[in-house]
Coordinates of C-alpha atoms in Angstrom, one line a residue:
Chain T
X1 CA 0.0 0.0 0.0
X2 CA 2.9 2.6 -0.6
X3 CA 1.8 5.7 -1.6
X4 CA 3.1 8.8 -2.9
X5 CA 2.8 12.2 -1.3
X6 CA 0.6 14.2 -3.6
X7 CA 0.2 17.7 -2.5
X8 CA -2.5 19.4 -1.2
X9 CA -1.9 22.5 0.1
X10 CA 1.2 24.4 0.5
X11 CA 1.0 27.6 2.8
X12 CA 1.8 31.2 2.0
X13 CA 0.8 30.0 -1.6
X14 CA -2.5 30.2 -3.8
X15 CA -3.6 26.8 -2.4
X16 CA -3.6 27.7 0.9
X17 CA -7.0 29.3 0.5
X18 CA -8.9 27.3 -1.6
X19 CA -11.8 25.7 -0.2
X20 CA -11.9 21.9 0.4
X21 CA -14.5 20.9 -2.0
X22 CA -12.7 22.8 -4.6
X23 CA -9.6 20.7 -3.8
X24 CA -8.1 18.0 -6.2
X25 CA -8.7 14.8 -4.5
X26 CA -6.7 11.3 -5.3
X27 CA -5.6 8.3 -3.6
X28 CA -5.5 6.8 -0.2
X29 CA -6.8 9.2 2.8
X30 CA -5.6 7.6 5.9
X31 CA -6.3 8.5 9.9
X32 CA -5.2 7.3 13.4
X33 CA -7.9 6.3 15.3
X34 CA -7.1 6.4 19.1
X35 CA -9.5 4.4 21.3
X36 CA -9.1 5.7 24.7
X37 CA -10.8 2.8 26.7
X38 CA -8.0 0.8 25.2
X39 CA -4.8 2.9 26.5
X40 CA -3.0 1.3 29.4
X41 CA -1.3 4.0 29.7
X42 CA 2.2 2.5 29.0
X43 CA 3.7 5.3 27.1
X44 CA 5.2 3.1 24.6
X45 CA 3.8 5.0 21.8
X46 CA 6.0 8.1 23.0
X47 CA 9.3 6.2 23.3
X48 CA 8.6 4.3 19.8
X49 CA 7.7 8.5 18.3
X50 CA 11.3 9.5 20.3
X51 CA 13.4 6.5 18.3
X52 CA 12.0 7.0 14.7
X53 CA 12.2 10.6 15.1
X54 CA 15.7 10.6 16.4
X55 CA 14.0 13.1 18.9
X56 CA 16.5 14.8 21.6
X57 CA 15.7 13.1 25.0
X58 CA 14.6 15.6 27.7
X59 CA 15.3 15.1 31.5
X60 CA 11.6 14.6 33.1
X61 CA 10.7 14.9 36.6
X62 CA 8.2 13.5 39.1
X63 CA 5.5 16.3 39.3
X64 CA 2.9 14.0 40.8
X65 CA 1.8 12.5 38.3
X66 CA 1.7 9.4 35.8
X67 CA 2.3 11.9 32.8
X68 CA 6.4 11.6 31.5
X69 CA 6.4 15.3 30.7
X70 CA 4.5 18.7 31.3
X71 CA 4.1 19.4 28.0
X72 CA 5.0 18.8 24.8
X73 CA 8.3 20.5 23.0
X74 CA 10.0 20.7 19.5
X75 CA 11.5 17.4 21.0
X76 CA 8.3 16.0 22.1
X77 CA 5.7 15.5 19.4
X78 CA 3.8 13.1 21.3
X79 CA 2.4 13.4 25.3
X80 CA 0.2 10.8 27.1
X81 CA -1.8 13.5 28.4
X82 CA -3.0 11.7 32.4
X83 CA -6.0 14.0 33.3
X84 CA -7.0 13.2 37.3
X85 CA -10.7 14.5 37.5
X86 CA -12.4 14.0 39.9
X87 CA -16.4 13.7 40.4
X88 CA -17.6 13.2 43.6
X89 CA -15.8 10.2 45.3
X90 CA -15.1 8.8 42.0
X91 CA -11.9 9.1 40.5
X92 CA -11.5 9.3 36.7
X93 CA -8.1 9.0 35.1
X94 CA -9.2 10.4 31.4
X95 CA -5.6 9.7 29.1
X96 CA -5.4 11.9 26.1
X97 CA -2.9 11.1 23.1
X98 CA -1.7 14.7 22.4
X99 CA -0.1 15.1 19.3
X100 CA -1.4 16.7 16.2
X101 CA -4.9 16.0 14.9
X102 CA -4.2 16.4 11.3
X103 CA -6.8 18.4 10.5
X104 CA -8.2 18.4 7.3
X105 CA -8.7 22.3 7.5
X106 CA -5.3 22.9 8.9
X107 CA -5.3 26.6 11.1
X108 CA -1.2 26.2 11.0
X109 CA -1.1 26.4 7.2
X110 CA -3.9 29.0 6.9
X111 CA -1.8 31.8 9.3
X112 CA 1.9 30.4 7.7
X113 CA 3.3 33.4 5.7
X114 CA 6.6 31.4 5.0
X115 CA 5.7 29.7 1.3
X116 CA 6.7 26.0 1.7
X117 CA 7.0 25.8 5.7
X118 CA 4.0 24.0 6.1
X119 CA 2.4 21.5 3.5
X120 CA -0.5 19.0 3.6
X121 CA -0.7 16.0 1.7
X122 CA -3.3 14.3 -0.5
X123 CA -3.0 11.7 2.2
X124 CA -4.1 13.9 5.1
X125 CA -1.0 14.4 6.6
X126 CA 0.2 18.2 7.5
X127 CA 4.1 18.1 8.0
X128 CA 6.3 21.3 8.2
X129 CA 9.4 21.4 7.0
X130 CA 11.6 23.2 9.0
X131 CA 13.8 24.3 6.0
X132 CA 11.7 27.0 5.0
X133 CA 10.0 28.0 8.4
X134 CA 11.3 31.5 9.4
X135 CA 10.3 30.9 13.1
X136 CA 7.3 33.7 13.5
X137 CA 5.1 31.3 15.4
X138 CA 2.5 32.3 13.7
X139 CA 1.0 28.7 13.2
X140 CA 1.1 28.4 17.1
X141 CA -1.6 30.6 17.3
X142 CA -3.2 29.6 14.3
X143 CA -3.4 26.0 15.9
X144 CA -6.9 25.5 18.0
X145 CA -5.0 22.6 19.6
X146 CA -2.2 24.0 20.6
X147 CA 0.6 21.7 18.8
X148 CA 3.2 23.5 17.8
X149 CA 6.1 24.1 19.6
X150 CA 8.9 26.6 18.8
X151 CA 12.5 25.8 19.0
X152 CA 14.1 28.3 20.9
X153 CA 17.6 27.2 19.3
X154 CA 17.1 26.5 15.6
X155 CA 14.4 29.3 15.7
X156 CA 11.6 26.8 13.8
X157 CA 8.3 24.8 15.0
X158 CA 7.8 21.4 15.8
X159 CA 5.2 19.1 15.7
X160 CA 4.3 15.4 15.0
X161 CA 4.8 14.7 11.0
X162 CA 2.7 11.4 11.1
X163 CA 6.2 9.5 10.6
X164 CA 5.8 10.4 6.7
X165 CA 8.6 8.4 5.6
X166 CA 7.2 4.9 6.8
X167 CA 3.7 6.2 5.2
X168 CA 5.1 7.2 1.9
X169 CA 7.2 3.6 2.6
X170 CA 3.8 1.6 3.0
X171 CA 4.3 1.6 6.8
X172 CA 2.4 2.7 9.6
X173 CA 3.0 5.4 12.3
X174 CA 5.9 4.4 15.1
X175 CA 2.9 5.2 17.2
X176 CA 0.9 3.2 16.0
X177 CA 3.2 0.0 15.4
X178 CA 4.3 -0.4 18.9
X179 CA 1.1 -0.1 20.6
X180 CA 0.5 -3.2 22.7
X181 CA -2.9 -2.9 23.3
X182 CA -4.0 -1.7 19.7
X183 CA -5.4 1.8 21.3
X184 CA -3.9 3.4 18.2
X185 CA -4.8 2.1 14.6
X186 CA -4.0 3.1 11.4
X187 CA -5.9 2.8 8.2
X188 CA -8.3 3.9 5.3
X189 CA -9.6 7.4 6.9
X190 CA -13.5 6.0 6.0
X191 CA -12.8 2.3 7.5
X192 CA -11.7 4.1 10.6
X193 CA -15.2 6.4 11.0
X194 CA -16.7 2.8 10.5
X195 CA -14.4 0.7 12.9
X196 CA -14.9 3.8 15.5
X197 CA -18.8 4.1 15.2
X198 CA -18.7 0.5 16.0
X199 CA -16.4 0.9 19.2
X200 CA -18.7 3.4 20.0
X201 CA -21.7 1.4 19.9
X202 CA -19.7 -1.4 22.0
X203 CA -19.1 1.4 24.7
X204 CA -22.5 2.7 25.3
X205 CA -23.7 -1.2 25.7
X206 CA -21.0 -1.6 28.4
X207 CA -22.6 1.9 29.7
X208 CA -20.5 4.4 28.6
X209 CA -23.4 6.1 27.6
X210 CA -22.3 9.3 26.4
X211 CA -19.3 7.5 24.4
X212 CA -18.3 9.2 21.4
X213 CA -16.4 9.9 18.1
X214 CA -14.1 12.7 18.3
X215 CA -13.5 13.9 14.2
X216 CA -14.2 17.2 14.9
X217 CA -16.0 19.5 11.9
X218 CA -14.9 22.9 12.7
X219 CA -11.7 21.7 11.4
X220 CA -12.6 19.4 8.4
X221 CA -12.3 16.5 10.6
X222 CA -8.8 15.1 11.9
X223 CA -6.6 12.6 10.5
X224 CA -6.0 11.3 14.0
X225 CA -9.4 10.6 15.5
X226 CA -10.6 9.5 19.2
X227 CA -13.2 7.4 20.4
X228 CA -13.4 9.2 23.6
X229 CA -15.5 7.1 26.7
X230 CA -16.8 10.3 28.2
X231 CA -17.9 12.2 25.3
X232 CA -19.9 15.0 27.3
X233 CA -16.6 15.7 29.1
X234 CA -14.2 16.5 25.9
X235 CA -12.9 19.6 28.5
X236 CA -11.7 17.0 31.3
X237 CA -9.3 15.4 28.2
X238 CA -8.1 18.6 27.3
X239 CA -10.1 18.2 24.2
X240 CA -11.6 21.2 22.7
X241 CA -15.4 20.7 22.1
X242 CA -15.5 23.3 19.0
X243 CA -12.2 23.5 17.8
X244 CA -12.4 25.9 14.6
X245 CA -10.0 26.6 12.0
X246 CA -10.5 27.2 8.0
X247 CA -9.3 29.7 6.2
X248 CA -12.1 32.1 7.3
X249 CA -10.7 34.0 9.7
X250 CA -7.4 34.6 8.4
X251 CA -9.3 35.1 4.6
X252 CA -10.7 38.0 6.5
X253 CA -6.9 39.3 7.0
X254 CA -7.0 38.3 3.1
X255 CA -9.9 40.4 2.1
X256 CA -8.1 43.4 4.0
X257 CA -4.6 42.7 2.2
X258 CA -6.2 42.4 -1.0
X259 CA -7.8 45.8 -0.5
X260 CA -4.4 47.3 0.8
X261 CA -3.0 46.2 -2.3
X262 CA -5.1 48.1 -4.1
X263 CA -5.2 51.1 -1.9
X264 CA -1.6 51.1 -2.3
X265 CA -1.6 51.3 -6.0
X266 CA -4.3 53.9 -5.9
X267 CA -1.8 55.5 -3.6
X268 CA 0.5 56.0 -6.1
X269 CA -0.9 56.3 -9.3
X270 CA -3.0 59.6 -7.5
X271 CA 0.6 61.2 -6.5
X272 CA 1.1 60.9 -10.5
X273 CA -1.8 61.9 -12.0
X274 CA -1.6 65.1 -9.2
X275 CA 1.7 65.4 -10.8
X276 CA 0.2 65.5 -14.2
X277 CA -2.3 67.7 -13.6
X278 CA -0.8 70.6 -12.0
X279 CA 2.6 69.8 -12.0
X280 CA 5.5 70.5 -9.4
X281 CA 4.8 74.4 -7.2
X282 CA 8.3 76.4 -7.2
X283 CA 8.9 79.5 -5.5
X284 CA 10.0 80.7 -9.1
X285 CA 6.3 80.4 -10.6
X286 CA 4.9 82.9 -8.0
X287 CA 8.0 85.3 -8.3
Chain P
X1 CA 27.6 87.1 -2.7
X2 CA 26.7 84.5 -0.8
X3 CA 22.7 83.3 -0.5
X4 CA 21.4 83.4 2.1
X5 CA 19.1 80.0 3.6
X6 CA 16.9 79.7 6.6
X7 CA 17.9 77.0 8.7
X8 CA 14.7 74.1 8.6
X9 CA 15.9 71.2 10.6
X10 CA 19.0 70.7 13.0
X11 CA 21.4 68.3 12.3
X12 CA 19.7 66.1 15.0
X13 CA 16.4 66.3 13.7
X14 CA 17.9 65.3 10.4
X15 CA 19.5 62.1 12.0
X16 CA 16.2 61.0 14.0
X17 CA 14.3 61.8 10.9
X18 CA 16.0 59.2 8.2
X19 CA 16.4 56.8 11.2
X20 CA 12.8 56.9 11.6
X21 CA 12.8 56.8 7.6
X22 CA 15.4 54.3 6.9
X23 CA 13.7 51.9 9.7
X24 CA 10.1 52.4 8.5
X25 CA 10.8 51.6 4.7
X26 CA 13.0 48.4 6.0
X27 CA 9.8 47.3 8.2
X28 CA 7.6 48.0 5.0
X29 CA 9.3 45.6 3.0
X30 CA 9.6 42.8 5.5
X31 CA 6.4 43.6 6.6
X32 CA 4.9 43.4 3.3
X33 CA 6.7 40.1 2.5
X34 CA 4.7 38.8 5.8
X35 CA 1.8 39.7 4.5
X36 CA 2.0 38.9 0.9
X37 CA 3.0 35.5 -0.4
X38 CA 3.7 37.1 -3.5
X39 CA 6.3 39.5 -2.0
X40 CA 7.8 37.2 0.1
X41 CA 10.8 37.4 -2.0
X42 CA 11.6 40.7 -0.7
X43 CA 13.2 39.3 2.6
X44 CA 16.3 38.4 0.2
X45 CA 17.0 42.4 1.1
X46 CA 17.5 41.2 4.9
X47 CA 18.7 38.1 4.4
X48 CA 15.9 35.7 3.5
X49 CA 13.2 34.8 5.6
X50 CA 14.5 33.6 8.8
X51 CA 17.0 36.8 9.2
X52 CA 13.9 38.9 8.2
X53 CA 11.8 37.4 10.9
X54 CA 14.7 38.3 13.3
X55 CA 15.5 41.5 11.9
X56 CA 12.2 42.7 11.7
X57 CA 11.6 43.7 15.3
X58 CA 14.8 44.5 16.0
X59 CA 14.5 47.1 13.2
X60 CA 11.0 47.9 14.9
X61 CA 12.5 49.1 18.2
X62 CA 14.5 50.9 16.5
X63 CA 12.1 52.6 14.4
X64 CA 9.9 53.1 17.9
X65 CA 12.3 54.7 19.9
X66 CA 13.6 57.2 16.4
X67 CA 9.7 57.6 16.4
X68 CA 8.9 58.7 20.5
X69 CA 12.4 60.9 20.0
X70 CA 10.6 62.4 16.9
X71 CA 7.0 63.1 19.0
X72 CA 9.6 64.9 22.0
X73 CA 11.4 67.1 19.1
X74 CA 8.7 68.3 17.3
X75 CA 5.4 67.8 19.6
X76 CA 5.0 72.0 20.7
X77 CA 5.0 72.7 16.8
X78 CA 2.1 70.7 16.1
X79 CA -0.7 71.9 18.2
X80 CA -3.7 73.3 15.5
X81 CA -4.2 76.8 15.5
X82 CA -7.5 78.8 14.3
X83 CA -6.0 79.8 10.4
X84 CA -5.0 75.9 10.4
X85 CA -8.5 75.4 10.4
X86 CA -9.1 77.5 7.9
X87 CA -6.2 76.1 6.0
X88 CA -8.4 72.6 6.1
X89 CA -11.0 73.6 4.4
X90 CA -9.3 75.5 2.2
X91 CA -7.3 71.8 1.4
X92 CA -8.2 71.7 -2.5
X93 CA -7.0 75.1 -3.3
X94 CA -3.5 74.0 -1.8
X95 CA -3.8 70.7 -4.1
X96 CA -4.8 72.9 -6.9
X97 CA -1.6 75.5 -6.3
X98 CA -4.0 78.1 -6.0
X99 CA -2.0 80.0 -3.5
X100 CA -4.3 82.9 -2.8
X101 CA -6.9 81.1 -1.8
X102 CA -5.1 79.1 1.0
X103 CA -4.3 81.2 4.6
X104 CA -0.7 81.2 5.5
X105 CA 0.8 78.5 7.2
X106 CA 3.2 78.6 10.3
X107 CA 6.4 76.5 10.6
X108 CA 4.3 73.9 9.8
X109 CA 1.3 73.1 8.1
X110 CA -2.3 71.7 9.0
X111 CA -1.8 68.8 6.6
X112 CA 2.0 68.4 8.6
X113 CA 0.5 68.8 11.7
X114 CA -2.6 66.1 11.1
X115 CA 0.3 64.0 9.5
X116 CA 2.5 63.9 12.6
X117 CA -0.2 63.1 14.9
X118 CA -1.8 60.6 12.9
X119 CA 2.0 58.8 12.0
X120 CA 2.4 59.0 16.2
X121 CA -0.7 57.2 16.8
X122 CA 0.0 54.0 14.2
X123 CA 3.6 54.0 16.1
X124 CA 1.3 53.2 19.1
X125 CA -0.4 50.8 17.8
X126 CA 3.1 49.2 15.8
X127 CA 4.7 48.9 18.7
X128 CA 2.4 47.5 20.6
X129 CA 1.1 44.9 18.3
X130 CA 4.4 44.4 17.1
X131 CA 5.6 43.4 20.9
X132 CA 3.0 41.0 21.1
X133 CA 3.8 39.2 18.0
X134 CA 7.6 39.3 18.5
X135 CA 7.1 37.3 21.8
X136 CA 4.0 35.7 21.5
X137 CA 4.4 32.5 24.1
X138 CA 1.9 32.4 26.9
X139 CA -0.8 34.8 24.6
X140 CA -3.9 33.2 23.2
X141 CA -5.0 32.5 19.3
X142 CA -7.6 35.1 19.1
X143 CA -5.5 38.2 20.4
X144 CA -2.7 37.4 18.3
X145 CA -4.9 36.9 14.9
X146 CA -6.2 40.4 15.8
X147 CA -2.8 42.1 16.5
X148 CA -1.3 40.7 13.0
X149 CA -4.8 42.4 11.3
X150 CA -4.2 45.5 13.7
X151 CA -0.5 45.2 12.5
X152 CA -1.2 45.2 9.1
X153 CA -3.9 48.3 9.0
X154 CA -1.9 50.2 10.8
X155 CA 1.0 49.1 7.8
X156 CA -2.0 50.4 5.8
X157 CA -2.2 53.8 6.8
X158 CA 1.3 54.4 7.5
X159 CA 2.1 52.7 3.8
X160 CA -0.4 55.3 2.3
X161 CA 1.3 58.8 4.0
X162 CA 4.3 57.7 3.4
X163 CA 3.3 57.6 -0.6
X164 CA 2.2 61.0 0.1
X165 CA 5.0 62.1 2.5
X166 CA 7.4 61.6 -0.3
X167 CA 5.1 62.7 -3.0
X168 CA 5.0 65.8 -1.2
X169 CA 8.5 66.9 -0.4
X170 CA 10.1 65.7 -3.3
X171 CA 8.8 66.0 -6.5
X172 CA 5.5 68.0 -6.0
X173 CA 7.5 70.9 -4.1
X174 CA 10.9 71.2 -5.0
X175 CA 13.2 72.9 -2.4
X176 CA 11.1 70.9 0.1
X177 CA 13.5 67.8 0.7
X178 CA 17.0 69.4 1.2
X179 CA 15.1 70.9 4.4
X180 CA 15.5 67.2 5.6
X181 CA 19.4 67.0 3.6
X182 CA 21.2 69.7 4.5
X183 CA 18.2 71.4 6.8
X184 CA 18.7 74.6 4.7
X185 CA 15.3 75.8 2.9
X186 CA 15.6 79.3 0.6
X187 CA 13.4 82.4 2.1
X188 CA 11.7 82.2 -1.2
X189 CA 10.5 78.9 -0.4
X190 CA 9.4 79.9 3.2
X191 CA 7.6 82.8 1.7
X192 CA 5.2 80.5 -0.5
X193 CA 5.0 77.5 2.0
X194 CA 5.1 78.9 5.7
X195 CA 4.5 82.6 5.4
X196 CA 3.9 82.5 9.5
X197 CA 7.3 81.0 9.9
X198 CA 10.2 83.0 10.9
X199 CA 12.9 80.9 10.4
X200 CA 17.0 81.4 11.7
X201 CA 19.1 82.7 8.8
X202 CA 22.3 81.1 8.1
X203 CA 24.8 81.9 5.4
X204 CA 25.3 79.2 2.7

């Protein structure tokens, strides 16, 4: 099932705008699907996303909890997030898989003025490349999940890349390959909605009753996807409920720049046609 | 025999102008290169992209502080008096050259004056922007999206007087820009732009 990287959109250029629907489509669309209830919590998936990354190892310490680090970093694309919450006498221990979503409307490549930096693939995956990033963060606060991480010392972002070279290779995600229990899976974006519906249904019969999908819209949909247990408690996971991003917003900044453009112009070709009309005022004329 | 000049600008006010000059037109073209994919290409004048994103704000305090040095020089000049008023309404007749119809101007003016309060308040709102999206860790999504559209409509009005700025004391007056050379400005020139304005005489 190798595949080649057709591109979607690149940022800073004309694509970067276009609409989905008006999108060339082709060829395999693939998505993670996390299922919560399945994680151990075993944080192999974060050691397998260190190794085939050849990410940088960070010191961690104990800050009372099960979670390896606080957050994530340019050198840590992928965080077992270990959410204590509590309700009542109960205790619920609600794991989230942060990493980046994928979106299919991607907020980082709508606000990226750096042409090339980011790029998402026919596939569905969104992978920067740091070669042309000039470091202004401006995908940080593009992201409504709050991904990206800027590298203080080589002055680009970070973020999980979907381990594009074993996809293009035919291969799944690190992540997903060294998963013991299976919580993480990787296929055909469509068989994925399908398998996770179904997981979904199993759930609620074991009385998870507000179990859900999490693909959310405001984005497209993601190309990592959660079958959350508590689905009326996305907040608790650190999971925005109405995560938005599409060009919209930033088109707005679009509309304005296009009008500048034009106001600029106008700007100058009035000075001329001033200067055409009545011409340069010297002392000498009103001697 | 020598000619005699009135003296327009000190050589300080010279400097602190073209630093606030040089600085601006370096921001405009960064800036712009932000802004528009198209025009990306003219970070190559810092550098490239990365050095650009550096440069930028460094540049910007720069321009900032030439900027708040500018407002303490020239601030007591700029207050509008009654025949600047007058000297608004009278606006088209100064665009048309029709000299007799507009009331004398002092040192500066109404047009200057509305120009250097108007350029002071986009520094405001530059800087501040600017600071937020130079070190944007710890500020949310939403505030940033609205300084980098505050950013770039403020780039829009400064962008616009500057066309005019230049317009202005280059090719539509001549005499006007060696004022902000040499600071020397010929009494014939005073007489037809700044009647009101007594200037110090200096020798060649």
């Amino acid at each position: 099932m190798s595949d080649t990287l057709s591109i979607k959109r690149i940022s800073a250029s004309p694509s970067a705008l276009i609409p989905l629907e008006s999108l060339r489509s082709g060829g395999p669309v693939y998505s993670k699907l996390v299922d919560i209830s399945k994680c151990i919590g075993c944080k192999g998936c974060e050691v397998a996303c260190k190794e085939w990354n050849d990410l940088k190892v960070e010191q961690t310490s104990n800050f009372g909890s099960m979670q390896s680090h606080q957050d994530l970093s340019s050198n840590t694309w992928l965080l077992m997030r270990f959410n204590e919450v509590e309700d009542g006498d109960d205790l619920h221990w609600l794991i989230k898989k942060d990493a980046c979503l994928h979106c299919e409307e991607p907020g980082c490549l709508f606000a990226c003025p750096a042409p090339g930096a980011i790029v998402q693939y026919q596939n569905g995956i969104v992978d920067f490349n740091q070669e042309n990033c000039i470091g202004c963060q401006y995908c940080v606060s593009g992201c409504p999940f709050d991904i990206p991480r800027f590298d203080k010392q080589t002055k680009t972002v970070a973020k999980c890349n979907m381990c594009i070279d074993r996809v293009e290779a035919g291969l799944e995600p690190a992540c997903v390959k060294t998963c013991p229990t299976n919580a993480i899976e990787w296929g055909i974006k469509d068989d994925m909605l399908a398998q996770a519906e179904k997981k979904v249904e199993t759930l609620r019969k074991r009385g998870y009753d507000h179990a859900a999908v999490y693909n959310p819209g405001g984005v497209g949909g993601t190309h990592m996807m959660y079958v959350v247990p508590h689905g009326d408690r996305l907040n608790d996971y650190s999971l925005p409920a109405h995560p938005v991003a599409s060009p919209g917003p930033l088109r707005g900044l679009n509309v304005f720049q296009r009008i500048g453009s034009y106001l600029f112009g106008a700007g100058v070709i009035s000075a001329l046609a001033h200067f055409l009309a009545v011409g340069p005022e010297s002392p000498e004329d009103h001697a | 025999m020598a000619k005699s000049f009135l003296r327009r600008f000190t050589y300080f006010e010279r400097v602190v102008h073209w630093v606030v000059g040089v600085t601006f037109v370096l921001l405009l073209l960064t800036g712009l290169a932000f802004a528009y994919p198209s025009l990306f290409w003219l970070t190559t004048f810092l550098g490239g992209g990365s050095a650009a994103r550096v440069l930028h704000p460094q540049i910007g305090a720069v321009f900032g502080v030439g900027l708040l040095l500018m407002f303490g020089l020239w601030v007591r000049d700029m207050f509008l008096d009654s025949q600047d008023r007058q000297w608004l309404g009278a606006i088209k007749h100064y665009a048309a050259h029709e000299r007799d119809k507009v009331p004398p101007a002092g040192k500066y003016n109404a047009g200057q004056k509305l120009f250097f309060w108007v350029q002071s308040l986009l520094g405001i709102v530059f800087v501040a922007s600017g600071l937020l999206l130079w070190f944007p860790e710890g500020f949310g999504p939403g505030l940033l999206n609205s300084m980098r559209l505050l950013h770039y409509l403020a780039t829009l009005g400064g962008g616009l007087f500057l066309i005019v700025h230049v317009y202005l004391g280059t090719i539509a007056y001549p005499g006007t820009a060696r004022g902000m050379i040499d600071g020397k400005v010929t009494p014939e020139w005073a007489r037809l732009h700044h009647p009101r304005w007594t200037g110090e005489r200096v020798e060649r």
